[in-house]
Amino acid sequence: MREDVESLDIKDVTANWVNAEVLARQINDRIKALADLSDTPLFFGRLDYLHSPGADRAEGAEGERFYIGRRHVHDHDGDPMVIDWRAPVSQPFYRASKKDPMDVGLRRRFGYTRGDITAYEDEHLSDPAEAAATSKLLQQEIERPRVGPMRDIVATIQPEQDEIVRSGLGGTVCVQGGPGTGKTAVGLHRVAYLLYAHRERLARTGTLVIGPNKSFLHYIEQVLPALGELTVKQATVDDLVAAGLEVRGTDDAPAAVLKGDARMAEVLRRAVHSHVTMPAEPVMVVRGLRRWRVPAYEIEEIVRELLDRGIRYGAAREALPQRIAHAVLVQMERSGEAPDDRVQDAVARNPAVKAAVKAIWPPVDPAKLVLRLLTDADFLAVHADGILDEDEQKTILWAKPVRSVKSAKWSSADAVLIDEATDLVERTHSLGHVVLDEAQDLSPMQYRAVGRRCSTGSATVLGDLAQGTTPWATRSWDEALAHLGKSDGVIEELTAGFRVPTDVITYASRLLPHIAPGLTPVASVRENPGFFDLREISGTAEVVAACEELLRHEGSTGLIAADARVPALARALTEAGIPYLAPGEETTAETRLTLVPASLAKGLEYDYVVLDEPQAVVDGEPDERTGLRRLYVALTRAVSGLIVTHTAPLPAALAG
């Protein structure tokens, strides 16, 4: 298939060089999408239907056989050899069961080792004599060692996951999932499915995956290309809101919480519209030998009507000269003239009209507006009156004056405020679908920023309330969806754990009553209980020894520690001659250890983990609850085994 595309000659089918460039780019993208993956088979399953799908199921009608794979594959005649996993005919591979065989006589799973077929396993779903059994190949695939970036899960999608993956484009879905439940994979595969089912629409409107940090995005970036999807963009929230703005400052927790509070949206709305001034004088338009006078009261009516409509500040400002010009045209028509649209446009550009618009509805620079709110106590007091009290206003005011927007040390929270102000002036472009991962860490204002990017589209929101590690972490998904502008979104919960071993998740779940009471603990479905060891040690050398011990196993190893302890551990590893990577860097056969600051551990996974000094992880956060949530994240990164090392006493919440 790739060679067929490479052999295409476009010299005689393009009208001009622009068409040639576009077509050449499309061909290159198609070639990239058809790239070989050496350790990834073209198919992983087979379905033998009792009857042809969609045909009349009359007695004696022949069934059909389909091979299911990551990509659609056809032969030289165009006949399908492998069916895309997203096709409707493939759905029973994930959902059929002994109770509901979905007209499938046989489901076959293929096992592979480094791309070579090594085993297969059959289930005769419509045979009452065969008892239902757990798939050994499925279990092996789930428990396969994690080396390198995140991979697709098309061979192991579970029925409850498949239901979310195949949910329609029109609705927003929020997935609450504990560690290892596959929520990130479900979100990415939902994007792949939507691109398959609604390709033309999403090609026009665009799709975006939003992650918590660059390391996380690097970790997941190969999943969609492996499924042939190359057009999905990835970004962090900071990337979205800080376009063209240099973020150099940081806020203390109280200021960041207040700046992220949804009440700031109303403060900004008031501040933006405070620039509108009601006219005190009429507008006199001179055309030729005649003068046309629009009285101040009539202009005021126009201004108030535009304000009441609630349209963007910039759009209203553009409409105002046309509305004034229309008032002039009405007078012209009453006097017997017959002006047309060209006359109205000319009147709208008249110097007197332009001067009036500048005075009544001046342009607003969003960054300058936010800077004034944060540095001018009187300006803030006027527009925050009844919204923020005096202490709250003092909390967000900058201590030192700033000369200009460029010299200001903007924080991430400030950038979100500027983004909100920018949207009040000019509508933000909306995409067709947005995936928001690790959403529990977003502030209400950040949710609003993301919601603007899918105001006319839909979203997939992924997260775990128990893993909220910011002072402004999400309290409930209903509240989050409301800030996102998707109050009608459906909330789904994944509770089956496919990544974290039983012994590890059981230990980590001791923290749930303290960090997220009411959440259902994750139940591991892994047959292997995993390796778990709690070690009281005397020094850093024993942490290094634990890493060496785990590196004797196949797969990746992560050393997770409080951010403040990372430099000392880095020196210890270097002195011991153990090479290590930073989060997001790809493991190799020679370097399989990653040194991970606890603040960057979220969303990552390793076959084996050494967790250093749990109490230090807790102490590294502004408050105990946030610290315990950070610890919960760190405890649940292991796929096969976990060693917890500590010199200080363990947090009381882990006792039991």
PDB file of N, CA, C and O in Angstrom, residues 146-176:
ATOM      1  N   ARG A 146       6.722  -2.493  30.304  1.00  0.00           N
ATOM      2  CA  ARG A 146       6.638  -1.147  29.728  1.00  0.00           C
ATOM      3  C   ARG A 146       8.037  -0.614  29.471  1.00  0.00           C
ATOM      4  O   ARG A 146       8.745  -0.271  30.396  1.00  0.00           O
ATOM      5  N   VAL A 147       8.433  -0.584  28.227  1.00  0.00           N
ATOM      6  CA  VAL A 147       9.717   0.010  27.858  1.00  0.00           C
ATOM      7  C   VAL A 147       9.437   1.034  26.770  1.00  0.00           C
ATOM      8  O   VAL A 147       8.772   0.730  25.792  1.00  0.00           O
ATOM      9  N   GLY A 148       9.959   2.248  26.953  1.00  0.00           N
ATOM     10  CA  GLY A 148       9.741   3.277  25.955  1.00  0.00           C
ATOM     11  C   GLY A 148       8.431   4.013  26.188  1.00  0.00           C
ATOM     12  O   GLY A 148       7.827   3.923  27.252  1.00  0.00           O
ATOM     13  N   PRO A 149       7.968   4.767  25.173  1.00  0.00           N
ATOM     14  CA  PRO A 149       6.778   5.594  25.335  1.00  0.00           C
ATOM     15  C   PRO A 149       5.505   4.758  25.424  1.00  0.00           C
ATOM     16  O   PRO A 149       5.512   3.545  25.180  1.00  0.00           O
ATOM     17  N   MET A 150       4.416   5.407  25.769  1.00  0.00           N
ATOM     18  CA  MET A 150       3.118   4.739  25.864  1.00  0.00           C
ATOM     19  C   MET A 150       2.744   4.150  24.514  1.00  0.00           C
ATOM     20  O   MET A 150       3.019   4.725  23.466  1.00  0.00           O
ATOM     21  N   ARG A 151       2.100   2.985  24.542  1.00  0.00           N
ATOM     22  CA  ARG A 151       1.697   2.330  23.299  1.00  0.00           C
ATOM     23  C   ARG A 151       0.177   2.206  23.247  1.00  0.00           C
ATOM     24  O   ARG A 151      -0.520   2.436  24.224  1.00  0.00           O
ATOM     25  N   ASP A 152      -0.306   1.836  22.065  1.00  0.00           N
ATOM     26  CA  ASP A 152      -1.758   1.689  21.924  1.00  0.00           C
ATOM     27  C   ASP A 152      -2.247   0.438  22.651  1.00  0.00           C
ATOM     28  O   ASP A 152      -1.463  -0.443  23.009  1.00  0.00           O
ATOM     29  N   ILE A 153      -3.558   0.374  22.889  1.00  0.00           N
ATOM     30  CA  ILE A 153      -4.150  -0.772  23.592  1.00  0.00           C
ATOM     31  C   ILE A 153      -5.227  -1.435  22.736  1.00  0.00           C
ATOM     32  O   ILE A 153      -6.143  -2.065  23.266  1.00  0.00           O
ATOM     33  N   VAL A 154      -5.103  -1.313  21.416  1.00  0.00           N
ATOM     34  CA  VAL A 154      -6.185  -1.804  20.551  1.00  0.00           C
ATOM     35  C   VAL A 154      -6.424  -3.299  20.697  1.00  0.00           C
ATOM     36  O   VAL A 154      -7.515  -3.786  20.434  1.00  0.00           O
ATOM     37  N   ALA A 155      -5.405  -4.049  21.130  1.00  0.00           N
ATOM     38  CA  ALA A 155      -5.590  -5.498  21.295  1.00  0.00           C
ATOM     39  C   ALA A 155      -6.238  -5.847  22.626  1.00  0.00           C
ATOM     40  O   ALA A 155      -6.685  -6.983  22.816  1.00  0.00           O
ATOM     41  N   THR A 156      -6.293  -4.899  23.547  1.00  0.00           N
ATOM     42  CA  THR A 156      -6.757  -5.225  24.899  1.00  0.00           C
ATOM     43  C   THR A 156      -7.905  -4.349  25.385  1.00  0.00           C
ATOM     44  O   THR A 156      -8.246  -4.379  26.560  1.00  0.00           O
ATOM     45  N   ILE A 157      -8.520  -3.573  24.504  1.00  0.00           N
ATOM     46  CA  ILE A 157      -9.630  -2.715  24.929  1.00  0.00           C
ATOM     47  C   ILE A 157     -10.740  -3.568  25.545  1.00  0.00           C
ATOM     48  O   ILE A 157     -11.173  -4.567  24.966  1.00  0.00           O
ATOM     49  N   GLN A 158     -11.182  -3.167  26.731  1.00  0.00           N
ATOM     50  CA  GLN A 158     -12.230  -3.881  27.442  1.00  0.00           C
ATOM     51  C   GLN A 158     -13.606  -3.309  27.082  1.00  0.00           C
ATOM     52  O   GLN A 158     -13.715  -2.171  26.620  1.00  0.00           O
ATOM     53  N   PRO A 159     -14.677  -4.104  27.295  1.00  0.00           N
ATOM     54  CA  PRO A 159     -16.019  -3.637  26.897  1.00  0.00           C
ATOM     55  C   PRO A 159     -16.392  -2.271  27.449  1.00  0.00           C
ATOM     56  O   PRO A 159     -16.926  -1.425  26.728  1.00  0.00           O
ATOM     57  N   GLU A 160     -16.105  -2.033  28.757  1.00  0.00           N
ATOM     58  CA  GLU A 160     -16.472  -0.734  29.332  1.00  0.00           C
ATOM     59  C   GLU A 160     -15.631   0.394  28.741  1.00  0.00           C
ATOM     60  O   GLU A 160     -16.082   1.531  28.620  1.00  0.00           O
ATOM     61  N   GLN A 161     -14.393   0.078  28.333  1.00  0.00           N
ATOM     62  CA  GLN A 161     -13.562   1.080  27.667  1.00  0.00           C
ATOM     63  C   GLN A 161     -14.054   1.336  26.250  1.00  0.00           C
ATOM     64  O   GLN A 161     -14.105   2.473  25.783  1.00  0.00           O
ATOM     65  N   ASP A 162     -14.427   0.259  25.560  1.00  0.00           N
ATOM     66  CA  ASP A 162     -14.883   0.371  24.174  1.00  0.00           C
ATOM     67  C   ASP A 162     -16.141   1.227  24.074  1.00  0.00           C
ATOM     68  O   ASP A 162     -16.320   1.981  23.121  1.00  0.00           O
ATOM     69  N   GLU A 163     -16.999   1.129  25.080  1.00  0.00           N
ATOM     70  CA  GLU A 163     -18.224   1.928  25.076  1.00  0.00           C
ATOM     71  C   GLU A 163     -17.899   3.411  25.093  1.00  0.00           C
ATOM     72  O   GLU A 163     -18.544   4.213  24.413  1.00  0.00           O
ATOM     73  N   ILE A 164     -16.883   3.793  25.848  1.00  0.00           N
ATOM     74  CA  ILE A 164     -16.464   5.196  25.894  1.00  0.00           C
ATOM     75  C   ILE A 164     -15.764   5.587  24.596  1.00  0.00           C
ATOM     76  O   ILE A 164     -16.015   6.657  24.030  1.00  0.00           O
ATOM     77  N   VAL A 165     -14.882   4.708  24.114  1.00  0.00           N
ATOM     78  CA  VAL A 165     -14.127   4.986  22.882  1.00  0.00           C
ATOM     79  C   VAL A 165     -15.069   5.276  21.722  1.00  0.00           C
ATOM     80  O   VAL A 165     -14.846   6.208  20.938  1.00  0.00           O
ATOM     81  N   ARG A 166     -16.156   4.513  21.611  1.00  0.00           N
ATOM     82  CA  ARG A 166     -17.063   4.635  20.463  1.00  0.00           C
ATOM     83  C   ARG A 166     -18.238   5.575  20.716  1.00  0.00           C
ATOM     84  O   ARG A 166     -19.177   5.621  19.918  1.00  0.00           O
ATOM     85  N   SER A 167     -18.221   6.336  21.809  1.00  0.00           N
ATOM     86  CA  SER A 167     -19.293   7.304  22.039  1.00  0.00           C
ATOM     87  C   SER A 167     -19.212   8.406  20.988  1.00  0.00           C
ATOM     88  O   SER A 167     -18.147   8.720  20.469  1.00  0.00           O
ATOM     89  N   GLY A 168     -20.358   9.003  20.681  1.00  0.00           N
ATOM     90  CA  GLY A 168     -20.471   9.901  19.540  1.00  0.00           C
ATOM     91  C   GLY A 168     -19.715  11.209  19.674  1.00  0.00           C
ATOM     92  O   GLY A 168     -19.331  11.632  20.769  1.00  0.00           O
ATOM     93  N   LEU A 169     -19.530  11.881  18.547  1.00  0.00           N
ATOM     94  CA  LEU A 169     -18.791  13.135  18.492  1.00  0.00           C
ATOM     95  C   LEU A 169     -19.565  14.274  19.134  1.00  0.00           C
ATOM     96  O   LEU A 169     -18.980  15.203  19.683  1.00  0.00           O
ATOM     97  N   GLY A 170     -20.879  14.209  19.105  1.00  0.00           N
ATOM     98  CA  GLY A 170     -21.694  15.328  19.556  1.00  0.00           C
ATOM     99  C   GLY A 170     -21.658  15.575  21.044  1.00  0.00           C
ATOM    100  O   GLY A 170     -21.922  16.689  21.498  1.00  0.00           O
ATOM    101  N   GLY A 171     -21.357  14.555  21.842  1.00  0.00           N
ATOM    102  CA  GLY A 171     -21.421  14.701  23.289  1.00  0.00           C
ATOM    103  C   GLY A 171     -20.063  14.740  23.947  1.00  0.00           C
ATOM    104  O   GLY A 171     -19.100  14.162  23.462  1.00  0.00           O
ATOM    105  N   THR A 172     -20.006  15.439  25.089  1.00  0.00           N
ATOM    106  CA  THR A 172     -18.788  15.479  25.897  1.00  0.00           C
ATOM    107  C   THR A 172     -18.821  14.355  26.915  1.00  0.00           C
ATOM    108  O   THR A 172     -19.857  14.099  27.536  1.00  0.00           O
ATOM    109  N   VAL A 173     -17.703  13.670  27.077  1.00  0.00           N
ATOM    110  CA  VAL A 173     -17.595  12.552  28.016  1.00  0.00           C
ATOM    111  C   VAL A 173     -16.511  12.871  29.033  1.00  0.00           C
ATOM    112  O   VAL A 173     -15.410  13.301  28.671  1.00  0.00           O
ATOM    113  N   CYS A 174     -16.822  12.667  30.306  1.00  0.00           N
ATOM    114  CA  CYS A 174     -15.853  12.848  31.389  1.00  0.00           C
ATOM    115  C   CYS A 174     -15.575  11.482  32.003  1.00  0.00           C
ATOM    116  O   CYS A 174     -16.504  10.790  32.429  1.00  0.00           O
ATOM    117  N   VAL A 175     -14.317  11.087  32.029  1.00  0.00           N
ATOM    118  CA  VAL A 175     -13.932   9.765  32.522  1.00  0.00           C
ATOM    119  C   VAL A 175     -13.168   9.904  33.833  1.00  0.00           C
ATOM    120  O   VAL A 175     -12.055  10.439  33.862  1.00  0.00           O
ATOM    121  N   GLN A 176     -13.793   9.450  34.918  1.00  0.00           N
ATOM    122  CA  GLN A 176     -13.116   9.355  36.207  1.00  0.00           C
ATOM    123  C   GLN A 176     -12.485   7.968  36.286  1.00  0.00           C
ATOM    124  O   GLN A 176     -13.168   6.958  36.201  1.00  0.00           O
TER     125      GLN A 176
END
